[in-house]
Short mmCIF file of C-alpha atoms and ligand atoms in Angstrom, two decimals:
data_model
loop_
_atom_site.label_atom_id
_atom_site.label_comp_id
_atom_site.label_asym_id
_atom_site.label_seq_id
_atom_site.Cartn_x
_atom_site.Cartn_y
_atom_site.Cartn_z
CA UNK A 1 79.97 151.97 163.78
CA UNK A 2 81.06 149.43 166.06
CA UNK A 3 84.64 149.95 166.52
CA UNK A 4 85.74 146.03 167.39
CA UNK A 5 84.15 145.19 163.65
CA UNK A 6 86.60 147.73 161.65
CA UNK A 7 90.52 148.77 161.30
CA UNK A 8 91.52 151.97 162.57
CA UNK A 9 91.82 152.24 158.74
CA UNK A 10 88.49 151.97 157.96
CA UNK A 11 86.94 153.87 160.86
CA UNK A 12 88.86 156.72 159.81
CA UNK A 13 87.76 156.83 156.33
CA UNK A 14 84.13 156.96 157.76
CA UNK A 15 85.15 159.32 161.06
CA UNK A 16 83.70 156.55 163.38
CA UNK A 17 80.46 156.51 161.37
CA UNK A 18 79.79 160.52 162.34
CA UNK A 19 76.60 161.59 160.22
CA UNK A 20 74.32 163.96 160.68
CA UNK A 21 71.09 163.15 162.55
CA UNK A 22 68.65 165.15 160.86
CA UNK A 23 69.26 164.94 157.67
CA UNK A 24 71.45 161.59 157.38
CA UNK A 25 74.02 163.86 155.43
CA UNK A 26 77.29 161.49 155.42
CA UNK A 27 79.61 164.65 156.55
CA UNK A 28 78.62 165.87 159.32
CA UNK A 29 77.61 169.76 159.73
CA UNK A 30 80.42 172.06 161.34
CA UNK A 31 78.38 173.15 164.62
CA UNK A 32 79.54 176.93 165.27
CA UNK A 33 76.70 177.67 168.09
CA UNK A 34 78.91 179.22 171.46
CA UNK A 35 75.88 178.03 173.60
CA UNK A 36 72.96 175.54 174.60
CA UNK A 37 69.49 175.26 175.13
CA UNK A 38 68.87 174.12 178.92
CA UNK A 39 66.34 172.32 180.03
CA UNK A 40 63.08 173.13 182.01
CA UNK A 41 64.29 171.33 184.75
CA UNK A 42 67.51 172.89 184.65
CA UNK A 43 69.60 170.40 183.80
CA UNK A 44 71.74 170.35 180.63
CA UNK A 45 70.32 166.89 179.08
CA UNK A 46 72.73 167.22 175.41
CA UNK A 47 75.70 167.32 177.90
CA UNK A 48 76.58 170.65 176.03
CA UNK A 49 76.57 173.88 177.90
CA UNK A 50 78.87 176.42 176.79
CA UNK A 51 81.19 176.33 173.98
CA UNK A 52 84.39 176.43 174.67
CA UNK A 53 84.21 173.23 176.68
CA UNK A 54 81.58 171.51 174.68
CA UNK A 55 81.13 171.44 170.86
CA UNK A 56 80.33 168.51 168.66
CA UNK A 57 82.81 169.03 165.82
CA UNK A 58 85.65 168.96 167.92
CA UNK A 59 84.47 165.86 169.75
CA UNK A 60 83.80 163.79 166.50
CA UNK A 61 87.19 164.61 165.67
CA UNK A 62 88.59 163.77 168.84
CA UNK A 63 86.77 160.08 168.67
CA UNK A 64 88.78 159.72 165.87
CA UNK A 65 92.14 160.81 166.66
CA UNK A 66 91.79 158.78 170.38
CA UNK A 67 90.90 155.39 168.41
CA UNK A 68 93.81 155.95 165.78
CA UNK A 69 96.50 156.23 169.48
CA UNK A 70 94.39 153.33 171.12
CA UNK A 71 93.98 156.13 174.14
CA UNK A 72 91.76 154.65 176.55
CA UNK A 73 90.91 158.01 178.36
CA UNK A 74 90.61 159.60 175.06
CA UNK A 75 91.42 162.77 173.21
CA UNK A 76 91.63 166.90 173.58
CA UNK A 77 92.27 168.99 170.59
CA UNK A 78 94.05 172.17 171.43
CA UNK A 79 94.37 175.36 168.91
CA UNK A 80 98.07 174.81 168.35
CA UNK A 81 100.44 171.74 169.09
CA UNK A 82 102.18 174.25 171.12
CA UNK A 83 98.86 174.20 173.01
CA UNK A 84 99.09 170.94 173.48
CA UNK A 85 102.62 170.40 174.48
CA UNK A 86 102.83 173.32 177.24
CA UNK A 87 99.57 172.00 178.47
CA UNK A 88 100.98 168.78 179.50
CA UNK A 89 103.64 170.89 181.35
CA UNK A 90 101.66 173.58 182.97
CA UNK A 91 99.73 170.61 184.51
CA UNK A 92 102.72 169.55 186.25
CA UNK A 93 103.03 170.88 190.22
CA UNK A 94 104.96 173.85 190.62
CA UNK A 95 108.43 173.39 191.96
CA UNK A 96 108.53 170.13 189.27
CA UNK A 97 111.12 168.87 187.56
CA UNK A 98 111.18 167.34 183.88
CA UNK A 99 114.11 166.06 181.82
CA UNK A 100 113.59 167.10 178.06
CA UNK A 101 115.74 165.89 174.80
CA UNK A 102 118.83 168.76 173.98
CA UNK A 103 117.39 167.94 170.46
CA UNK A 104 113.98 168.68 169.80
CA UNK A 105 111.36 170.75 168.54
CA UNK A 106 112.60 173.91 168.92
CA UNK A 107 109.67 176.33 169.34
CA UNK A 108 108.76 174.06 172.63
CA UNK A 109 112.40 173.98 173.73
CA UNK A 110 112.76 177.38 173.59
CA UNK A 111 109.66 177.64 175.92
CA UNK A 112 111.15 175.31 177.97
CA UNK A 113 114.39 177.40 178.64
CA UNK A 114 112.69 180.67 178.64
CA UNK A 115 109.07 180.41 180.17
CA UNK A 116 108.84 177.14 182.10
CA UNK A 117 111.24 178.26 184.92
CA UNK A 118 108.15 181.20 186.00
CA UNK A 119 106.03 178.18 186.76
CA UNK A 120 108.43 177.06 188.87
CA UNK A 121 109.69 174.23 186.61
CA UNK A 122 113.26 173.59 186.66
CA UNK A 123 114.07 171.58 182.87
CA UNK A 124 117.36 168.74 182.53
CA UNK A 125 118.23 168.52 178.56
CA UNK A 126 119.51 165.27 177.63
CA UNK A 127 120.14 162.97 175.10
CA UNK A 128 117.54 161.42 174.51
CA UNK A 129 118.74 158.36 172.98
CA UNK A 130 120.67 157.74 176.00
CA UNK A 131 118.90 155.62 178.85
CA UNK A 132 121.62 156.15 181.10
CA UNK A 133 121.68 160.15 180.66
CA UNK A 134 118.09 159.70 181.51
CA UNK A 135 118.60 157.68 184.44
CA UNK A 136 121.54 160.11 185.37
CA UNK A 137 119.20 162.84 185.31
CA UNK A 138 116.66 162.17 187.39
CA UNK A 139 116.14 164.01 190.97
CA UNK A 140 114.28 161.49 192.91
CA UNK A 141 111.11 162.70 194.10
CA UNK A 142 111.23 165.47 192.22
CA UNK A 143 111.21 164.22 188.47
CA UNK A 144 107.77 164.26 187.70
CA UNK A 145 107.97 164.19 183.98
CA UNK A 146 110.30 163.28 180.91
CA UNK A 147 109.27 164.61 177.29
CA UNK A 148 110.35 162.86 174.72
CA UNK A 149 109.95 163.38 171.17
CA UNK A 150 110.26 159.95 168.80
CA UNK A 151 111.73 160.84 166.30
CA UNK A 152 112.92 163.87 166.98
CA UNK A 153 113.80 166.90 164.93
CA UNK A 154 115.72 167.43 162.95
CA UNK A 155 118.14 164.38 163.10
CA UNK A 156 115.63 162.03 163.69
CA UNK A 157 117.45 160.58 167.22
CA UNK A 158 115.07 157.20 167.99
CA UNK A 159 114.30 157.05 171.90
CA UNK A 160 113.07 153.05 173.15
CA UNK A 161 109.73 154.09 173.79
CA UNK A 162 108.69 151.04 176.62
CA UNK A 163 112.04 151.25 178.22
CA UNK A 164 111.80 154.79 178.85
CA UNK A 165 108.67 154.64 180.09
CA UNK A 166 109.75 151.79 182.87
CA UNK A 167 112.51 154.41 183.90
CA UNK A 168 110.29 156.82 184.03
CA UNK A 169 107.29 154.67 185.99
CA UNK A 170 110.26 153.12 188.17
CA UNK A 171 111.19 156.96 189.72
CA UNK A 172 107.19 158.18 189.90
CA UNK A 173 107.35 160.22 186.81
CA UNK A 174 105.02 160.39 183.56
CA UNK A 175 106.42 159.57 180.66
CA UNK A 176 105.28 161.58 177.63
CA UNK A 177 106.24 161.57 173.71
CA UNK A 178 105.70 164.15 171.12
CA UNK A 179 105.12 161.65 167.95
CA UNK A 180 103.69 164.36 165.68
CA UNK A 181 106.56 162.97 163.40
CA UNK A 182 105.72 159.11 163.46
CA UNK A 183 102.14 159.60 163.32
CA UNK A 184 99.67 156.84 164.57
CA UNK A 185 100.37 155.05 161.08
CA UNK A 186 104.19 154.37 162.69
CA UNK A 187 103.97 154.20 166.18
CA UNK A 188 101.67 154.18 169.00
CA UNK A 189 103.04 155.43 172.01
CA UNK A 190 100.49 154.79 174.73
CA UNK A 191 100.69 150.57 173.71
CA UNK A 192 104.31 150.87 174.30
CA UNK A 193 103.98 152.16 177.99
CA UNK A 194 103.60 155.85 177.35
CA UNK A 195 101.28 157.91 179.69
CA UNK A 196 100.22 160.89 177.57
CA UNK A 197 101.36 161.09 173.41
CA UNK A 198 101.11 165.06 172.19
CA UNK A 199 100.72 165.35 168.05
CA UNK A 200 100.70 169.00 166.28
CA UNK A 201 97.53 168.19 163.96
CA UNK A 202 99.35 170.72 161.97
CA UNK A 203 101.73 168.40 160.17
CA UNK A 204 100.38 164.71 158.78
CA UNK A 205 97.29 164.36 160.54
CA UNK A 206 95.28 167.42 159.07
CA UNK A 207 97.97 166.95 155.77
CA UNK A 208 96.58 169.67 154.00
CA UNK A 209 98.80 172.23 155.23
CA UNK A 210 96.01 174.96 155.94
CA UNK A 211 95.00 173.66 159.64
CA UNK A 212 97.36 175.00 162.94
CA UNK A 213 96.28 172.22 165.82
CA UNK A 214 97.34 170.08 168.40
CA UNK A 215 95.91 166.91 170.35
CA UNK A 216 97.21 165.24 173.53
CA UNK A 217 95.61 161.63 174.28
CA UNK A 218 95.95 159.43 177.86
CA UNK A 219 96.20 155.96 178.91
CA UNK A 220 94.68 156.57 181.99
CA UNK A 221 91.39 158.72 182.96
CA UNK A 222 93.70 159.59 186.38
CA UNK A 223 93.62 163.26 188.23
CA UNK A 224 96.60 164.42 185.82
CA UNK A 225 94.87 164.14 182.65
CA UNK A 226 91.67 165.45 184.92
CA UNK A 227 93.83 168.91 185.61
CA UNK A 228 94.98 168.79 181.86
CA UNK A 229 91.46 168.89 180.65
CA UNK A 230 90.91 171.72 183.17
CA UNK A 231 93.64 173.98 182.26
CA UNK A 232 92.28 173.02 178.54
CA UNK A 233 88.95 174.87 179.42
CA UNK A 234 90.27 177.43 182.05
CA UNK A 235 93.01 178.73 179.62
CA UNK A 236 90.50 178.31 176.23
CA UNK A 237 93.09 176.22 174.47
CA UNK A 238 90.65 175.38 172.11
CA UNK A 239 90.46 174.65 168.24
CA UNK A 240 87.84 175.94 166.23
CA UNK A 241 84.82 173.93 164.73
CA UNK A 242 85.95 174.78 161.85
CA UNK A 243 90.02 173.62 161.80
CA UNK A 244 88.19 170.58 163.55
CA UNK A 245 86.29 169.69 160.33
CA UNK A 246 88.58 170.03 157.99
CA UNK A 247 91.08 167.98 160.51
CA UNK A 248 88.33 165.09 160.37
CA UNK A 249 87.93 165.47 156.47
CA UNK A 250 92.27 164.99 156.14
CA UNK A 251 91.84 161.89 158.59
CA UNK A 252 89.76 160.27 155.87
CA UNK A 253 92.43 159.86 153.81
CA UNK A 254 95.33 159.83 156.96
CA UNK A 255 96.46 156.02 156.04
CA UNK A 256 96.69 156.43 152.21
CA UNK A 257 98.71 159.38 152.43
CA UNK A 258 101.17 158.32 155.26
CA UNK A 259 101.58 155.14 153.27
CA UNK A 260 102.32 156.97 150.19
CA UNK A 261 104.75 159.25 151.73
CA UNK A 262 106.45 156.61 153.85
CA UNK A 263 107.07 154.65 150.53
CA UNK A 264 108.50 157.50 148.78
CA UNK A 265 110.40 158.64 151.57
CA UNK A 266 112.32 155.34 151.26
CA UNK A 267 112.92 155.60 147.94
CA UNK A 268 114.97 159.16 148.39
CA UNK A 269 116.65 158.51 151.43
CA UNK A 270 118.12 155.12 149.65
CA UNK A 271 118.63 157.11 146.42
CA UNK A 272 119.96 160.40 148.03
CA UNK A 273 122.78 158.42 150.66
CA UNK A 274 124.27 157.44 147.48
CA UNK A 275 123.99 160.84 145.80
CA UNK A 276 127.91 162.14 145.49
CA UNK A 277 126.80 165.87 146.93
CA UNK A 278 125.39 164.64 150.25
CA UNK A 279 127.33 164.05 152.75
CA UNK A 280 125.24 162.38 155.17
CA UNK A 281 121.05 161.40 154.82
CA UNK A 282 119.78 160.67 158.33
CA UNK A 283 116.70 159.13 158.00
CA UNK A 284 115.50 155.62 160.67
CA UNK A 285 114.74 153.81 158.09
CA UNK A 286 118.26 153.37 156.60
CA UNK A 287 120.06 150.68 158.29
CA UNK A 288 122.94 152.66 158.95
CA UNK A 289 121.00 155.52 161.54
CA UNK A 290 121.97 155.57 164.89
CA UNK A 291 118.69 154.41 165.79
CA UNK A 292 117.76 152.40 163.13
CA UNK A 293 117.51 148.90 165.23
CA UNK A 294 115.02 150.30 167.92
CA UNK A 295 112.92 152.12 165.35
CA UNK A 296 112.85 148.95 163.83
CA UNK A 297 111.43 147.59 167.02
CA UNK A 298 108.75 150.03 167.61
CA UNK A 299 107.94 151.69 164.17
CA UNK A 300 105.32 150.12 162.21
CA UNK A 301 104.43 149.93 158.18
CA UNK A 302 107.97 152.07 157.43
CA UNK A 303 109.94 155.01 158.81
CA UNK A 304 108.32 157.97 157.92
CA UNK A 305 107.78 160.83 155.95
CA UNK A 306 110.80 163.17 157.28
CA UNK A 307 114.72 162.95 155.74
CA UNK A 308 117.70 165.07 156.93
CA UNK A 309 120.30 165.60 154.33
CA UNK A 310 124.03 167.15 155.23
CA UNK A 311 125.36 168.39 152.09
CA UNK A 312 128.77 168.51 151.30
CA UNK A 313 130.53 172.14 150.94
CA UNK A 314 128.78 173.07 154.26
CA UNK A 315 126.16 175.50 155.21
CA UNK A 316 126.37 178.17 151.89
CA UNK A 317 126.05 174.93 149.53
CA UNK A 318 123.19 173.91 151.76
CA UNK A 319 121.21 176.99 151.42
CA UNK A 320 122.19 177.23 147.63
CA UNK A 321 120.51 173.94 147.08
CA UNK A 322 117.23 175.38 148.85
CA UNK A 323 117.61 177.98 146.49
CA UNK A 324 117.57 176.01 143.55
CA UNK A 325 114.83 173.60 143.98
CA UNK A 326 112.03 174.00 141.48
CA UNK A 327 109.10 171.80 142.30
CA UNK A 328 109.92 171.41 146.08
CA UNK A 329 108.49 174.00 148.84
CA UNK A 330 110.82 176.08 150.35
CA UNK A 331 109.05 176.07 153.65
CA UNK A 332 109.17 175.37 157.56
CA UNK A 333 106.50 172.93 158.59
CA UNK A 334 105.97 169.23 157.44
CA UNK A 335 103.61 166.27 157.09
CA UNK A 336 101.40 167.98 154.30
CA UNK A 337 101.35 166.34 150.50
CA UNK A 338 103.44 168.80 148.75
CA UNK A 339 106.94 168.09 149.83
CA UNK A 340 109.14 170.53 151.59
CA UNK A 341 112.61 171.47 151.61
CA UNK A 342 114.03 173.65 154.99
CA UNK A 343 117.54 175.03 155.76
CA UNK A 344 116.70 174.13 159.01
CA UNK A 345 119.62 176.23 161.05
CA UNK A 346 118.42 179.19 159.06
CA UNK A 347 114.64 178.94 160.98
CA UNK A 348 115.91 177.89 164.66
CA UNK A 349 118.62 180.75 164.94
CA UNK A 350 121.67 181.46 167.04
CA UNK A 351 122.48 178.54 169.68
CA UNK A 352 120.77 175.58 167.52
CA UNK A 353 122.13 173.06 167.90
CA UNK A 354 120.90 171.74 164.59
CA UNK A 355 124.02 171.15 162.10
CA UNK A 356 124.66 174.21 159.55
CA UNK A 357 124.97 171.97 156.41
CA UNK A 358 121.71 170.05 157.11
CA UNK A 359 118.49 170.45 154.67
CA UNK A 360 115.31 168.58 156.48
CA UNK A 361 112.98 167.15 153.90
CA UNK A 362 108.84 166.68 154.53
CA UNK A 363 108.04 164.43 151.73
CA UNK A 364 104.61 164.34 149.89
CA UNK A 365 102.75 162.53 147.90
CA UNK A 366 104.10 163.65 144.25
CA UNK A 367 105.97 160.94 142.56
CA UNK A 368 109.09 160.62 143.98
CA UNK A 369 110.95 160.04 140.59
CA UNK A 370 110.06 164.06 140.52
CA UNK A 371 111.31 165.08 143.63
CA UNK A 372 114.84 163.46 143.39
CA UNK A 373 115.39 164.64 140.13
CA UNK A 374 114.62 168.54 141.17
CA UNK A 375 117.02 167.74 144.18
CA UNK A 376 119.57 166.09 142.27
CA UNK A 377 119.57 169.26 139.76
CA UNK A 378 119.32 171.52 142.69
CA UNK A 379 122.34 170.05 144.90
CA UNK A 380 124.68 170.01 140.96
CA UNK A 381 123.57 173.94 139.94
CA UNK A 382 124.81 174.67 143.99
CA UNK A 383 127.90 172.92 143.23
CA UNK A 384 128.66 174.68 140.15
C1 LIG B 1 104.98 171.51 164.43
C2 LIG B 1 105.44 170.77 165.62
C3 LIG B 1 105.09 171.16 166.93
C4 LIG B 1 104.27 172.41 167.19
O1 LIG B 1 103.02 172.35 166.64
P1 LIG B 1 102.17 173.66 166.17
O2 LIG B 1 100.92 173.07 165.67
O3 LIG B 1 102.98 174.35 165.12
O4 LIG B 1 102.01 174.51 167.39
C5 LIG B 1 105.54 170.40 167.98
N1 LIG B 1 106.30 169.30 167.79
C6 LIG B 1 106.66 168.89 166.57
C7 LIG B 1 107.51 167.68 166.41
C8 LIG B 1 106.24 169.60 165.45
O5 LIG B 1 106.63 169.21 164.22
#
């Protein structure tokens, strides 16, 4: 398929136009082989060799998720987003420094305080939202990378994309977001001056909730994202063929279902900040979010799929209402189409600094008349 003809919409639905050669089956076969076939004049003519570089599943998937982030030097799946994410890190000279938000993911920020510093990276935590903290931060010459993640978990704190990537650009650092949460159907980082965008495939990508993978994509083809594809082989970061096809089977139907839960995550964050029992829904989308204006700005086709709400009472009448939910998941994780419902404090552990009454909500695709009416019983039966 030619790609200028189509929408990343359509393109998707048809994974670029992968078939299968032989037999013109319109999905193409999972390819499991761990080696190649070379040639008589020893050369490797397919361009595969060996598998844990080379394997056509994973590329057709790639092709996909690199046209979806407009990445002009393309895509690497990794077997976790935590793959992913330390990869773009470990890449980084030793003796490196990289500012990071104070509020993030917290599996990769707990890497980042605890097994960063033996590759001789030394980590500034900031807030995010905060171009001056970032500015403040910065060790000239020796800032070679600020993480962001847009929105970022679990309050959903909006950083301006292009203008931290100018601060970054302006000091000789890479500038690099984790938008596993926005998704390509909200935001694409690399058009907005990013130089590398990390997703966990895990979440709304795959959507299916039985895939654990991660993908990085570049703007530029440049001897940084040259050692990141090298550590990618060296280390055998790799996904399997088979999380790879069932990754490119959930991007057919990527759009429809971020739509869908986009739409309904409106609805409930509109419904819920005007719910008596919750004290505070943060959510971009609602106009009064701390971030709402710049999201605004850089978010496309809605806000999302992910809510925060504080309820009132505090923590015990926030992990009462996760107790009492019926036809929500009580789960970690997000992005998939059954929604989910996560005393988040509970998962993270001592020194989060995640709030003790919040509850963060992945919604679906169930009808969303459904899911505020379990929540609304669930948050009155915790209230007594
Ligand atoms: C899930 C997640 C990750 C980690 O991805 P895994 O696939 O679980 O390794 C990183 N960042 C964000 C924002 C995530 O939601």
């Amino acid at each position: 398929m030619d790609k200028k003809d189509y929408s990343p919409r359509t393109l998707a639905v048809h994974a670029m136009g992968a078939i299968d050669p032989i037999t013109k089956a319109v999905v193409p076969p999972i390819h499991v082989a761990t080696t190649y076939i070379r040639d008589e004049d020893n050369a490797y003519s397919s361009g595969y060799c060996y598998g844990r570089p080379d394997n056509s599943t994973i590329r057709e998937a790639e092709a996909v998720l690199a046209h979806l982030e407009e990445a002009k030097a393309g895509a690497l799946l990794f077997g976790s987003g935590m793959a992913a994410a330390t990869a773009v890190f470990m890449a980084l000279e030793p003796g490196a420094h990289v500012i990071a938000p104070k509020v993030m993911y917290w599996a990769l920020r707990r890497w980042l305080l605890e097994d960063a510093p033996a590759l001789g990276l030394s980590v500034t935590f900031v807030e995010m939202d905060s171009l001056s903290q970032i500015e403040a931060a910065i060790q000239p010459g020796k800032t070679r990378l600020i993480w962001a993640e847009v929105p970022s978990n679990p309050l959903w704190t909006i950083t301006d994309i292009r203008a931290a990537a100018d601060l970054a650009h302006t000091h000789g650092a890479l500038f690099a977001v984790d938008s596993t949460v926005a998704s390509p159907f909200h935001t694409r980082p690399l058009t907005l001056g990013a130089d590398v965008v990390m997703h966990s495939v895990s979440k709304i990508l795959n959507g299916h909730s039985d895939v654990i993978g991660g993908v990085l994509m570049a703007a530029k083809d440049d001897a940084y994202w040259a050692r990141v594809k090298r550590i990618r082989g060296a280390i055998g970061a790799i996904l399997g063929p088979f999380e790879a096809f069932l990754l490119m089977r959930g991007l057919r139907t990527f759009h429809l279902r971020a739509e869908a839960q986009a739409k309904a995550a409106d609805t409930l964050a509109k419904r819920l900040a005007a719910h008596p029992l919750v004290a505070q829904v943060l959510y971009p989308g609602l106009p009064q979010h701390p971030g709402h204006d710049i999201a605004a700005t850089q978010m496309e086709n809605g806000f999302g799929y992910m809510i925060s709400i504080r309820v009132s009472g505090g923590e015990a009448a926030a992990i009462a209402t996760a107790a009492k939910v019926r036809l929500w998941k009580r789960a970690t994780s997000l992005g998939g189409v059954e929604s989910l419902i996560e005393h988040r404090a509970s998962i993270e552990g001592p020194g989060t600094p995640c709030p003790s009454d919040l509850l963060r909500l992945s919604i679906g695709i169930e009808d969303a008349e459904d899911l505020f009416n379990d929540l609304d019983q669930a948050l009155k039966a915790a209230h007594g």
